[in-house]
Coordinates of N, CA and C and ligand atoms in Angstrom, one line a residue:
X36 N -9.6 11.2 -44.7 CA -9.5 9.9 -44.1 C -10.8 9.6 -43.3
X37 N -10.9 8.9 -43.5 CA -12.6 7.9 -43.4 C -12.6 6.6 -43.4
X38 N -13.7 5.9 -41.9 CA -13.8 4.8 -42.1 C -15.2 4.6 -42.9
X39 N -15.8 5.8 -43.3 CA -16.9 5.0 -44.1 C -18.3 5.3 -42.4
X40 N -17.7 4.9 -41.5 CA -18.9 4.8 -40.8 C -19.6 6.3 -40.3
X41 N -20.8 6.5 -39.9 CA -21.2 8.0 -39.1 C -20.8 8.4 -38.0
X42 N -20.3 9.1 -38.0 CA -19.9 9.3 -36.2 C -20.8 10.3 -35.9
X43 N -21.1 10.6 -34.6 CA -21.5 11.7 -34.1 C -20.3 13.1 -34.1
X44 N -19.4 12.7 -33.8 CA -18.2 14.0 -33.8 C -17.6 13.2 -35.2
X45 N -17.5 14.6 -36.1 CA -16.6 14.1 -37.3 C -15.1 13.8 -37.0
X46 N -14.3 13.0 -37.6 CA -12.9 12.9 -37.7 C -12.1 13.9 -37.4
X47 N -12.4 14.9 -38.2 CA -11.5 16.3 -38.6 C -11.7 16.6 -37.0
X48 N -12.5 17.2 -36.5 CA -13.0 17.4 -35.0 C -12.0 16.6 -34.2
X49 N -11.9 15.0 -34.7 CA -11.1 14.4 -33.2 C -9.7 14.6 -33.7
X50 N -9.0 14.7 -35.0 CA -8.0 14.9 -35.2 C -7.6 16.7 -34.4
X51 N -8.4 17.5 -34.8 CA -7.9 19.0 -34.4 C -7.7 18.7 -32.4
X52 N -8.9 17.9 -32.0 CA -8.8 17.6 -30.5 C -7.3 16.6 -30.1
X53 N -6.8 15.9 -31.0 CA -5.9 14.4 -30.9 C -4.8 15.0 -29.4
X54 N -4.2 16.4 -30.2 CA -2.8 16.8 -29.5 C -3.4 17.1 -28.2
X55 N -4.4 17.8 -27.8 CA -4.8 18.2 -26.6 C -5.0 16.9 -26.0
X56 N -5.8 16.1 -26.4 CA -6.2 15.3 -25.9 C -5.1 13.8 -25.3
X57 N -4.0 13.9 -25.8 CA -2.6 13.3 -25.7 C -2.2 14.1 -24.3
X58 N -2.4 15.5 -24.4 CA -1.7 16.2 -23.4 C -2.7 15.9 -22.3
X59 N -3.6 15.3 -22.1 CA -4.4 15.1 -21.0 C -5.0 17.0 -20.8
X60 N -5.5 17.4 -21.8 CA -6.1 19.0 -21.1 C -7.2 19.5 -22.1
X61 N -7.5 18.2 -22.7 CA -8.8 18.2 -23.2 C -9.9 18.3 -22.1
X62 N -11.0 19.0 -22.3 CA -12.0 19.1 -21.2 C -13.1 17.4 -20.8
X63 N -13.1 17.1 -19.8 CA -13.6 16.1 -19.8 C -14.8 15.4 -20.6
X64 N -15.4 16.5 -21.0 CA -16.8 16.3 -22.1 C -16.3 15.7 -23.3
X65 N -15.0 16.4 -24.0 CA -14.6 16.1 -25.3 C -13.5 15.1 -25.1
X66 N -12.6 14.5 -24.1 CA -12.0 13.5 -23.5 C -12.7 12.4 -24.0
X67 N -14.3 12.1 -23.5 CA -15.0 11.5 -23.7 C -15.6 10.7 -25.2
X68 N -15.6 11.9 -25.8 CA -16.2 11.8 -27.2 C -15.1 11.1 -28.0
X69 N -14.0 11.7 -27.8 CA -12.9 11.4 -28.3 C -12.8 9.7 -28.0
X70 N -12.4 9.6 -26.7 CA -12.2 8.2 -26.5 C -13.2 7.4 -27.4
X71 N -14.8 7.6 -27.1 CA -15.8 6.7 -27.7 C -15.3 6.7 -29.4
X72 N -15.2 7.5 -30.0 CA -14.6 7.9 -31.5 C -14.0 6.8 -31.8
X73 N -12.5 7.0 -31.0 CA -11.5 6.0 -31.1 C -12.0 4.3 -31.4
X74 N -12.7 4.3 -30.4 CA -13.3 2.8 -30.4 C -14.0 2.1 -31.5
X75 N -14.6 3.2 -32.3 CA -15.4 3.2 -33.5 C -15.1 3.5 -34.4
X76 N -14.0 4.0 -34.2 CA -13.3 4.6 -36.1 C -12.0 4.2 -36.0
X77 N -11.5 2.7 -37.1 CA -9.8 2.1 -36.8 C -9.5 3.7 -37.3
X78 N -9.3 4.3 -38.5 CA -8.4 5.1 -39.0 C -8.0 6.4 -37.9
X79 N -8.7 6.5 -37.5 CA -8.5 7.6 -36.3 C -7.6 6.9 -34.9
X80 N -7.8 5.4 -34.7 CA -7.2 4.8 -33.6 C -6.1 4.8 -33.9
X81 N -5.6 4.1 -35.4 CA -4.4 3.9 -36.0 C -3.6 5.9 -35.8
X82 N -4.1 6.6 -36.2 CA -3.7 7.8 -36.5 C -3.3 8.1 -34.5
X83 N -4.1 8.1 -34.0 CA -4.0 8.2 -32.6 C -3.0 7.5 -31.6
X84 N -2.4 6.4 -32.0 CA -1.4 5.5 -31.8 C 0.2 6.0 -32.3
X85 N -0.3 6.2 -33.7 CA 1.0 7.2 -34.7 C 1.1 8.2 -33.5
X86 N 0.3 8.9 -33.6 CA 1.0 10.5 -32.3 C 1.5 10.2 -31.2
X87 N 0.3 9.2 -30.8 CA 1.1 9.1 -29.4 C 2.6 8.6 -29.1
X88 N 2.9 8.1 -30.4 CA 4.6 7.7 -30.4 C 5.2 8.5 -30.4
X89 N 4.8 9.6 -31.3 CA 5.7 10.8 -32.0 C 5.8 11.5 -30.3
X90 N 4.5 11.8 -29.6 CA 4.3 12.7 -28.7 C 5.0 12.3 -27.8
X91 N 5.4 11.2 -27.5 CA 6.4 10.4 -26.4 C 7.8 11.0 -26.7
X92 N 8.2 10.4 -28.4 CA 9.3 11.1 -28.6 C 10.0 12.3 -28.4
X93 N 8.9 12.7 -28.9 CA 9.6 14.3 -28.7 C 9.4 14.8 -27.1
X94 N 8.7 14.3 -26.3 CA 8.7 14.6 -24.8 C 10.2 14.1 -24.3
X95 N 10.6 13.2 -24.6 CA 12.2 12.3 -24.4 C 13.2 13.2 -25.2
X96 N 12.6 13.3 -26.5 CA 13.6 14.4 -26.6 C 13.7 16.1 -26.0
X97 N 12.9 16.7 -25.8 CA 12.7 17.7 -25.2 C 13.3 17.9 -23.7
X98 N 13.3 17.1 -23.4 CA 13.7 16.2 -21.4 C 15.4 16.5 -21.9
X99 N 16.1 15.5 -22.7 CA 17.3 15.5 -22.5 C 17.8 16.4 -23.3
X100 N 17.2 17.5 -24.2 CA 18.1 18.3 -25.0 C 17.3 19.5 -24.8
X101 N 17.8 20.6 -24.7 CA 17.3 22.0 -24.3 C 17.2 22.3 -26.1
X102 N 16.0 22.2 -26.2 CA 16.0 22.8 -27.8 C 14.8 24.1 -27.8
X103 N 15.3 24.8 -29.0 CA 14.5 26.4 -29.0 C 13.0 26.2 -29.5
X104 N 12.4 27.1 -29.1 CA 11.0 26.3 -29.1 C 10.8 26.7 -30.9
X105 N 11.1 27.3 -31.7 CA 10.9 27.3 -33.2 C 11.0 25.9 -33.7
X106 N 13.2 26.0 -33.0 CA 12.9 24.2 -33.5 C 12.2 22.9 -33.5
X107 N 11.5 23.1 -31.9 CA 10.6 21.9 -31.5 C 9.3 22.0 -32.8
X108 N 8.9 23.1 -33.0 CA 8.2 23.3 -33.8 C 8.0 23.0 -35.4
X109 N 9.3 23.0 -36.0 CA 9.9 22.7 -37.0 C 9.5 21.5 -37.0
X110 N 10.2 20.9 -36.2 CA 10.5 19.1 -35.9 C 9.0 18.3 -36.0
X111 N 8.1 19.0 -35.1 CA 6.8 18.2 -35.1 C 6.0 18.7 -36.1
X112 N 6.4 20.3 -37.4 CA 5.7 19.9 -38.5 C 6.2 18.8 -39.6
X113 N 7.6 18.6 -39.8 CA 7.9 17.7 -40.3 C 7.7 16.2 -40.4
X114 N 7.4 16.2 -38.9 CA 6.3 14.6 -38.7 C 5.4 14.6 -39.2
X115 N 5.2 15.4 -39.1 CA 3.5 15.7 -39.0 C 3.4 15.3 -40.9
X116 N 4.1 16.2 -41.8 CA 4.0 16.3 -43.2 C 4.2 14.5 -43.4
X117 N 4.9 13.8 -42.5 CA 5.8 12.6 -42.8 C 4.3 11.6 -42.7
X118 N 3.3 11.9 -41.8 CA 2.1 10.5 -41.4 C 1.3 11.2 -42.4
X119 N 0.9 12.4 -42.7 CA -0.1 12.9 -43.8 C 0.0 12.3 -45.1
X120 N 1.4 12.3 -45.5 CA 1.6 12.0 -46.5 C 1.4 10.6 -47.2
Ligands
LIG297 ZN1 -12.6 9.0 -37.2
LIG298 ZN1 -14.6 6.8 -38.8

C-alpha cells in the first residue's frame, strides 16, 4: 500500500509504529515522524483512522468484559486479517 509519493520514513515503518503510537508510548522523535507521515500519505491516514476505531473498540470492550488475554489476541488478529484484506 502506497501513495506513490516519497516519504522520508517508509509506510511499512509507520504501520509497524501505528499500534504504539495509538497507545501514546511511542517515543516522542517517532510520534513525530509519524504524525508528519500521516499528513502526507492519505493511505496510511485512512489506515490510521481504521485502527483507531478498532483500538477504541476493543478498549470498550476490554473495560466491560474480563476477557483472556489469548482471546483479546485472537480478536485483534481477526480485524486485523478483516482491513488487510
Ligand atoms: Zn504511508
Ligand atoms: Zn505514502
Amino acid at each position: 500500500m502506497s501513495c506513490g509519493n516519497h516519504h522520508d520514513v517508509p509506510c511499512v515503518q509507520i504501520h509497524s509504529w501505528m499500534w504504539i503510537y495509538l497507545d501514546n508510548e511511542l517515543e516522542q522523535d517517532s510520534a513525530h515522524l509519524v504524525g508528519h507521515h500521516l499528513e502526507e500519505c492519505p493511505p496510511c491516514a485512512d489506515q490510521f483512522t481504521a485502527e483507531r476505531i478498532i483500538q477504541t473498540r476493543i478498549r470498550q470492550c476490554s473495560e466491560t468484559v474480563q476477557t483472556p488475554e489469548g482471546l483479546r489476541t485472537r480478536i485483534f488478529t481477526q480485524i486485523q486479517q478483516t482491513i488487510t484484506e
